[in-house]
Tab-separated table of C-alpha atoms in Angstrom:
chain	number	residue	atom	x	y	z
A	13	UNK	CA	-42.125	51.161	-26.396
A	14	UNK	CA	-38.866	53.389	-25.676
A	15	UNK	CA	-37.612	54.699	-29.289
A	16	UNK	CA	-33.946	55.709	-29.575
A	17	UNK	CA	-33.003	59.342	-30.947
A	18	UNK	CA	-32.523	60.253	-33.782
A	19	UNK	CA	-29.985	63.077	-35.733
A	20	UNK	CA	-31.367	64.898	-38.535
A	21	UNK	CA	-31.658	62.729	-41.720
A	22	UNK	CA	-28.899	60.323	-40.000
A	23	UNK	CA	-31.481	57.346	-39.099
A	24	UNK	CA	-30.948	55.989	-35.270
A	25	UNK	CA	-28.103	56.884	-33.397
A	26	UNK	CA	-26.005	53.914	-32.743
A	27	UNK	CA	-23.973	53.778	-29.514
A	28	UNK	CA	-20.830	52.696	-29.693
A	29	UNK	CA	-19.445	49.671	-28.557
A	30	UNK	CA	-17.524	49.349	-25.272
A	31	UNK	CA	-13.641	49.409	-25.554
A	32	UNK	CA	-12.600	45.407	-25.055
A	33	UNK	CA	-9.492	45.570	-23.357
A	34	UNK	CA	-7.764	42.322	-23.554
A	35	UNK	CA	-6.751	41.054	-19.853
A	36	UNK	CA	-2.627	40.284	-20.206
A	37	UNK	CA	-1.617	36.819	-19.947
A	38	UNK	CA	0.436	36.328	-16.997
A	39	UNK	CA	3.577	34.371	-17.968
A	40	UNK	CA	3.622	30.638	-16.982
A	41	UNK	CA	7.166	31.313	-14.917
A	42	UNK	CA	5.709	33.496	-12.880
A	43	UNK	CA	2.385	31.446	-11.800
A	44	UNK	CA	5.381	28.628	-10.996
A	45	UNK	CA	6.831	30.968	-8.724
A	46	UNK	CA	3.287	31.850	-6.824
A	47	UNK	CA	2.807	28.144	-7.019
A	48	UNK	CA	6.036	27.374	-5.743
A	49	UNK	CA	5.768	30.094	-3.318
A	50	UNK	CA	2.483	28.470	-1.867
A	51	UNK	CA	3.819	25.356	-2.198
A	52	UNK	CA	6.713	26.137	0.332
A	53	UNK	CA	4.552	28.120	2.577
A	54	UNK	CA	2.264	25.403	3.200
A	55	UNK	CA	4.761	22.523	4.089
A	56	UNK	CA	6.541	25.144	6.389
A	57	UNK	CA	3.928	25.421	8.224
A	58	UNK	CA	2.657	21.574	8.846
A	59	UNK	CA	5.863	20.912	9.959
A	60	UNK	CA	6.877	21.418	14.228
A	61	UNK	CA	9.843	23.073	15.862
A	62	UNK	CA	10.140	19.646	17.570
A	63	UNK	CA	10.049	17.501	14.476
A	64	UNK	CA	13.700	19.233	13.413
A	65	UNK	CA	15.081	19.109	16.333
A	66	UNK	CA	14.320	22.981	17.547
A	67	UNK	CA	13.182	24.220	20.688
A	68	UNK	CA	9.612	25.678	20.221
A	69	UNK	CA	9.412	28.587	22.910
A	70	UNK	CA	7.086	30.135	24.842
A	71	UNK	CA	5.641	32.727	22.992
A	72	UNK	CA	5.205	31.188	19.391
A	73	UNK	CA	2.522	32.033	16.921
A	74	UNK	CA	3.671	31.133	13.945
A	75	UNK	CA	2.232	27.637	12.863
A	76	UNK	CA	5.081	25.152	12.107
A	77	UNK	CA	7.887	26.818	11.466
A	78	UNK	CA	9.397	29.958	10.983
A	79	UNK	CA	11.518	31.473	7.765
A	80	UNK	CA	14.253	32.123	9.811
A	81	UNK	CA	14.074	28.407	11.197
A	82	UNK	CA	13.782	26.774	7.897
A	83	UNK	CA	16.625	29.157	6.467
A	84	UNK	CA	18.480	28.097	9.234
A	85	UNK	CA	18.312	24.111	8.374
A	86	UNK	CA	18.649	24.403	4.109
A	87	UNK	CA	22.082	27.048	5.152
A	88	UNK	CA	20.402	29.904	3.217
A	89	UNK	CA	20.087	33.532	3.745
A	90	UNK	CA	16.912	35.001	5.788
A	91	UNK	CA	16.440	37.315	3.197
A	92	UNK	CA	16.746	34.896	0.199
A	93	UNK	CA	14.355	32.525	1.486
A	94	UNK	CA	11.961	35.182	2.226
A	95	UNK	CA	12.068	36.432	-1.333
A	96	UNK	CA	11.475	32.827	-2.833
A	97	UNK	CA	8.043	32.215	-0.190
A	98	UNK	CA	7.171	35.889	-1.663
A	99	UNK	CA	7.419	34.192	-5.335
A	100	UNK	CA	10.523	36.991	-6.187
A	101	UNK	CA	11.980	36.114	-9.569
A	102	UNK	CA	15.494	34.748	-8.238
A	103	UNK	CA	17.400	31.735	-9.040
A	104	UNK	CA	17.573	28.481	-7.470
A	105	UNK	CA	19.807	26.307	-7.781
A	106	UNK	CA	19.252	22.156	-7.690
A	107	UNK	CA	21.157	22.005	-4.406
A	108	UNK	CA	19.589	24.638	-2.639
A	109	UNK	CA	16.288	22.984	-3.262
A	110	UNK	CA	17.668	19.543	-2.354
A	111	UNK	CA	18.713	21.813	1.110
A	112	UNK	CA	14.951	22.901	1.274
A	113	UNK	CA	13.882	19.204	0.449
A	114	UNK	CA	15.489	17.624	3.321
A	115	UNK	CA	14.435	20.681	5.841
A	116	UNK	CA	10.837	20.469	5.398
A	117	UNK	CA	10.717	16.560	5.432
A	118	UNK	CA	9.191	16.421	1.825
A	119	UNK	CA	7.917	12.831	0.779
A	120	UNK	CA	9.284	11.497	-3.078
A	121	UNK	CA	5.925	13.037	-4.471
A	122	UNK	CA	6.496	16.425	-2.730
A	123	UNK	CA	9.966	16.614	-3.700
A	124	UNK	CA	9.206	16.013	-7.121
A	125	UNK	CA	6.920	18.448	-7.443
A	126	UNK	CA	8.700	20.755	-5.673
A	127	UNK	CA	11.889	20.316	-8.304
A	128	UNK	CA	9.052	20.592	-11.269
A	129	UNK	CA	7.679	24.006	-10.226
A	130	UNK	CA	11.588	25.170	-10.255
A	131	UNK	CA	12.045	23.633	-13.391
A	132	UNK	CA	15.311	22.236	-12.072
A	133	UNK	CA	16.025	18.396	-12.454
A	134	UNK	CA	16.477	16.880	-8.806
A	135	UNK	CA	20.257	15.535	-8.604
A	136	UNK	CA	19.162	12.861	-6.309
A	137	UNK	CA	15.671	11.196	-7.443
A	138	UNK	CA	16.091	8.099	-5.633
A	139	UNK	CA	16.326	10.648	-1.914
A	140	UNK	CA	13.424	8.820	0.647
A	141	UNK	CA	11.682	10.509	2.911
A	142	UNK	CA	13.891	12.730	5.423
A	143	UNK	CA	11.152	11.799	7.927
A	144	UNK	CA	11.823	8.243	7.319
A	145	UNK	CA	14.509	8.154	9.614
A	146	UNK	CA	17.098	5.413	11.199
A	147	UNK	CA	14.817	5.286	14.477
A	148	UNK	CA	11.592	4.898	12.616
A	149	UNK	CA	12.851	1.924	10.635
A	150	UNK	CA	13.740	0.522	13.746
A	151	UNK	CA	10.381	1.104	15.460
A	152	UNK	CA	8.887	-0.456	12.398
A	153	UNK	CA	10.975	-3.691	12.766
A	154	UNK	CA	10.378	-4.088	16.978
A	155	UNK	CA	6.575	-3.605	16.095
A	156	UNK	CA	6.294	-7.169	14.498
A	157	UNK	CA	4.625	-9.445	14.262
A	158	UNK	CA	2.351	-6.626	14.017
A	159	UNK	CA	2.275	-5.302	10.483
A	160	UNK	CA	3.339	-1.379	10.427
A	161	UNK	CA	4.305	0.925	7.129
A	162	UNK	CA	4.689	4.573	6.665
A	163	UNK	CA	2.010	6.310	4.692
A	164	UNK	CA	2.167	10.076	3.077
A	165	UNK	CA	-1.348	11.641	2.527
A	166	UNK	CA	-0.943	10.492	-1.203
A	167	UNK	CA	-1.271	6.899	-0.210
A	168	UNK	CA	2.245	6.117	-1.055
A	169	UNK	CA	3.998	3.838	1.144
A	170	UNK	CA	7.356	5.237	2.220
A	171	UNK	CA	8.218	1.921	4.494
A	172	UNK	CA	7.586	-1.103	5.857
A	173	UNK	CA	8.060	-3.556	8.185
A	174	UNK	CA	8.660	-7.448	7.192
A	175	UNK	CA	5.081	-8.451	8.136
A	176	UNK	CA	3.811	-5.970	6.531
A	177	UNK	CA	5.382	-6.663	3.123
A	178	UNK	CA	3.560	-10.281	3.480
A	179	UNK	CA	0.331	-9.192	4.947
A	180	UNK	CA	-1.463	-8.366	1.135
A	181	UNK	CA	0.665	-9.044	-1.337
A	182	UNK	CA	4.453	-9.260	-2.023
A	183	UNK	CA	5.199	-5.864	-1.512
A	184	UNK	CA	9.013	-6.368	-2.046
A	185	UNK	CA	8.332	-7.732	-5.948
A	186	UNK	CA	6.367	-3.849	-6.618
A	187	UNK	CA	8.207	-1.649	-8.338
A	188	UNK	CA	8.500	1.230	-5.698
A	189	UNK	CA	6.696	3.700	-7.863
A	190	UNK	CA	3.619	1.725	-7.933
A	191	UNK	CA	3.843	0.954	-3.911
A	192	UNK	CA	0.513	2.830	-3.315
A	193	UNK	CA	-2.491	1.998	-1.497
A	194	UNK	CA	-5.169	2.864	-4.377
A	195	UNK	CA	-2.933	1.367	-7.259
A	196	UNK	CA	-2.480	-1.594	-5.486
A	197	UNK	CA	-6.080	-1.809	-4.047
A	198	UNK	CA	-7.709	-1.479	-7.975
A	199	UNK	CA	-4.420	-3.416	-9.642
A	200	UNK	CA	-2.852	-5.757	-7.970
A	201	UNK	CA	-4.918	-9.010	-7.951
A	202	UNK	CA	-3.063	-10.620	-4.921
A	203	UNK	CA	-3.418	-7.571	-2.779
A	204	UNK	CA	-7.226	-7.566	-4.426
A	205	UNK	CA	-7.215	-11.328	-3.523
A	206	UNK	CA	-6.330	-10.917	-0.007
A	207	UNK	CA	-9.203	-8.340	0.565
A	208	UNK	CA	-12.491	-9.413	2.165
A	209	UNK	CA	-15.485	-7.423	0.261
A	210	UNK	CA	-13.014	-5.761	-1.617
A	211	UNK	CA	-15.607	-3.450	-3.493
A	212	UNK	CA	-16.917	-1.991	-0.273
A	213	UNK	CA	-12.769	-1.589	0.980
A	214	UNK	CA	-11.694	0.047	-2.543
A	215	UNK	CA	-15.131	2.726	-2.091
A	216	UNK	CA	-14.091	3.325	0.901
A	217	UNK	CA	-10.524	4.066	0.247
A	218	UNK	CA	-11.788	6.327	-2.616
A	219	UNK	CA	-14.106	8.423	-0.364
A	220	UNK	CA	-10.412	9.197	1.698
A	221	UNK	CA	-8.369	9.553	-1.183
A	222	UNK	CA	-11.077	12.654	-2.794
A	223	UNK	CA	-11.217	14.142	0.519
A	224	UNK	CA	-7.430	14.034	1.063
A	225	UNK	CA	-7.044	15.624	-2.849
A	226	UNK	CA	-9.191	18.687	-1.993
A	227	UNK	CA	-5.717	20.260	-0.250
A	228	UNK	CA	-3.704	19.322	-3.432
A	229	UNK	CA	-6.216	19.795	-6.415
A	230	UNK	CA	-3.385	21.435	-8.401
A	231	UNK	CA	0.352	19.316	-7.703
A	232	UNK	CA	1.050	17.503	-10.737
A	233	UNK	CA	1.751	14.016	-8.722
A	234	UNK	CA	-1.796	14.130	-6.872
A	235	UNK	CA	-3.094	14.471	-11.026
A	236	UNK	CA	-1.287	11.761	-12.473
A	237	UNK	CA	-1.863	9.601	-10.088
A	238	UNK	CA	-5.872	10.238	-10.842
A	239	UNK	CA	-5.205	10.234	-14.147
A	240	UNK	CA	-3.596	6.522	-13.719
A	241	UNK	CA	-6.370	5.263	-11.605
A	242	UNK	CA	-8.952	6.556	-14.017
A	243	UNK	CA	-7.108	4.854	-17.300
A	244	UNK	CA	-6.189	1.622	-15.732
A	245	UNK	CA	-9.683	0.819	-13.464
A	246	UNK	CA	-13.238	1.190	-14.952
A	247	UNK	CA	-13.932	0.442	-11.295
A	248	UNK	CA	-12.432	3.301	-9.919
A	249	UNK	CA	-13.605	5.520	-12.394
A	250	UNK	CA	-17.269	4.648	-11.870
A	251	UNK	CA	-16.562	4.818	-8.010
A	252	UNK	CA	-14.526	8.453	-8.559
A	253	UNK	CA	-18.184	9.900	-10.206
A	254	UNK	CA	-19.932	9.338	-6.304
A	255	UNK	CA	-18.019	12.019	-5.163
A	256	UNK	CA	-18.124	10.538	-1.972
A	257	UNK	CA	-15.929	11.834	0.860
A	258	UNK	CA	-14.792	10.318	4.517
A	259	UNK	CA	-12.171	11.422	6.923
A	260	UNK	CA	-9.228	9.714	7.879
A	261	UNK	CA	-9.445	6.979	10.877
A	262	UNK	CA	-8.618	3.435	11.497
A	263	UNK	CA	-11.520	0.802	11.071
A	264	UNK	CA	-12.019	-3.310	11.515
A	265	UNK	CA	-10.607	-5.177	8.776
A	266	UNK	CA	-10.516	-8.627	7.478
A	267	UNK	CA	-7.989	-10.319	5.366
A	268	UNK	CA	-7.232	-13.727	4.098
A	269	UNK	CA	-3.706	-13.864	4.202
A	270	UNK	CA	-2.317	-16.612	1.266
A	271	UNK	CA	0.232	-18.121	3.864
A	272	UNK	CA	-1.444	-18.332	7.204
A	273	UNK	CA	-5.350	-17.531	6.426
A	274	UNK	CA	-8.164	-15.200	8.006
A	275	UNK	CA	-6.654	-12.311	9.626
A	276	UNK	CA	-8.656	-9.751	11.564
A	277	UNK	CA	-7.052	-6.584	12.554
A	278	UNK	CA	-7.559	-2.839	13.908
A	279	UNK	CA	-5.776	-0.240	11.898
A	280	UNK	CA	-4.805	2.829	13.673
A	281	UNK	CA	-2.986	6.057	11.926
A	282	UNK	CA	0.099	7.779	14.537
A	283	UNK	CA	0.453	10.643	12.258
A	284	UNK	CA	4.127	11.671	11.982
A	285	UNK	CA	3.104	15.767	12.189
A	286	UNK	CA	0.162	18.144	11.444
A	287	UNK	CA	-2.396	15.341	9.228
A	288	UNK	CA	-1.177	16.357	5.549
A	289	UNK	CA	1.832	14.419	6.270
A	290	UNK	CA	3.232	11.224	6.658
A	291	UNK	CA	1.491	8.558	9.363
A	292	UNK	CA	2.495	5.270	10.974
A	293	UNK	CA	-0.199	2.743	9.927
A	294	UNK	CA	-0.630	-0.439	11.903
A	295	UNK	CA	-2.553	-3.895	11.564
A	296	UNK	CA	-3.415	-4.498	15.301
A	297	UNK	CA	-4.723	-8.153	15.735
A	298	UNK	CA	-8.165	-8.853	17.202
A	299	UNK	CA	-7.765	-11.774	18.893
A	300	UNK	CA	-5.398	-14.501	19.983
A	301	UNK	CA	-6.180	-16.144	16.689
A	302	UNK	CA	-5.069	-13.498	14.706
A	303	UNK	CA	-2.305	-12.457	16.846
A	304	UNK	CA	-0.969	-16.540	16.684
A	305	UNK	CA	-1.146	-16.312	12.372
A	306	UNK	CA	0.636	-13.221	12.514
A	307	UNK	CA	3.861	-14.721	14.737
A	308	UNK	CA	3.587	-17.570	12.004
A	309	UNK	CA	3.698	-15.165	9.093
A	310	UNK	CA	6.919	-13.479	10.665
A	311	UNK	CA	8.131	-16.690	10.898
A	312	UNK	CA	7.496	-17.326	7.139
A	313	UNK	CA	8.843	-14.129	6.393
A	314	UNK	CA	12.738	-14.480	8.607
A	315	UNK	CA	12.491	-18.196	7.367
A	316	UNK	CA	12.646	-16.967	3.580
A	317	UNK	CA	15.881	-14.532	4.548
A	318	UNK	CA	18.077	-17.056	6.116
């Protein structure tokens, strides 16, 4: 047994204690700039030359775009934007990030968040989708009868075509802020309704909406929209605890539409850029069957505007 020294009629000699030195607490405006900083980093670089309108070049190595390039489409200085990707304690101002919105093609979702981490309040809420353009809506329209909308990675539908906004549920009666895939899926009982084998559709839809979270863990929209799922559906909640994950990809599906009956389509994704952004989704029918119900639900649909 190992027996500590001992000074003359002292008793054992203690050691002393190690020094705690407190770690500082790093103020909460600058982890908003690093986050912010991050945050603008990583949608620069999903985004392509050719998506803005820019010539990419031979000899590019930069992924998506550059500083200079995105500088160049908000009408900011080099320099300035340069300091605000390297989290720099400057000021922003609610236009310049309504600029920086509209040059890197940020969804509602991203745009809010990107206004929260500046702790500026957005001057235009309501903006869509840059992304969402003219010529897309258009696209969207000439597709039918075949039922197309515009997904971001959030599940959020950003449009939709006429057929589309019949093929589940009345889309046009949602409020726009619940127009999502996995609120509707666990919350809307006609969309739920419409479903075939809705509990294996809703796990699967889960499995892709965990493994599209993993890139956005910390972005305040991604969390409350978990946090709504979880409070509203015991469903998803128990489905949330697999921790199951599965990529993204079309796959067969079958729906019993309430105006014209059994649908069976194809769904295929055209992403829009890199895959964390927004994608084309559409319902390609089967068979003739399918194809036939679908021309009658237009029908339904243009009927109802006249």
């Amino acid at each position: 047994m190992t027996t500590m020294a001992t000074a003359a009629g002292t008793g054992p000699v203690v050691p002393e204690a190690p020094e705690v030195r407190e770690t500082p607490e790093v103020p909460e405006t600058e982890i908003r700039r690093h986050e912010l900083a991050d945050f603008l980093r990583s949608r620069r670089e999903r985004i392509t030359p050719e998506q803005v309108g820019l010539v990419r070049g031979r000899r590019r190595r930069t992924p998506g775009l550059r500083r200079e390039e995105v500088a160049q489409l908000s009408a900011v200085g080099v320099t300035w934007y340069t300091w605000l990707e390297q989290a720099r304690d400057i000021q922003v101002s609610p236009q310049v990030l309504d600029a920086l919105a509209r040059a890197l093609l940020l969804d509602r979702s991203e745009r809010r968040h990107l206004f929260s981490l500046a702790g500026a309040i957005d001057p235009a809420p309501g903006t869509e989708c840059p992304s969402i353009t003219p010529a897309l809506r258009a696209m969207l329209w000439q597709l039918e009868p075949i039922p197309a909308c515009v997904q971001n990675s959030r599940y959020d539908i950003l449009a939709h075509n006429r057929t589309y906004g019949r093929l589940l549920c009345d889309l046009d009666a949602v409020a726009p802020e619940d127009r999502n895939i996995m609120l509707l899926a666990y919350t809307n009982e006609e969309w739920r309704s419409t479903v075939m084998d809705i509990a294996e559709v809703t796990r699967f839809l889960t499995a892709k909406f965990r493994a599209a979270m993993a890139e956005h863990l910390a972005e305040p929209s991604w969390k409350a929209l978990l946090k709504r799922l979880e409070t509203v559906s015991p469903e998803f909640r128990e489905t949330w605890l697999r921790h199951e994950v599965v990529g993204p990809g079309g796959r067969s599906k079958i729906f019993r539409n309430a105006y014209v009956g059994l649908l069976r389509v194809e769904t295929s994704d055209l992403w829009l850029g890199p895959s964390a952004g927004p994608r084309l989704v559409t319902y390609v029918p089967r068979d003739e069957e399918t194809h036939e119900r679908l021309q009658r639900l237009q029908a339904l649909v243009l009927a109802d505007e006249d």
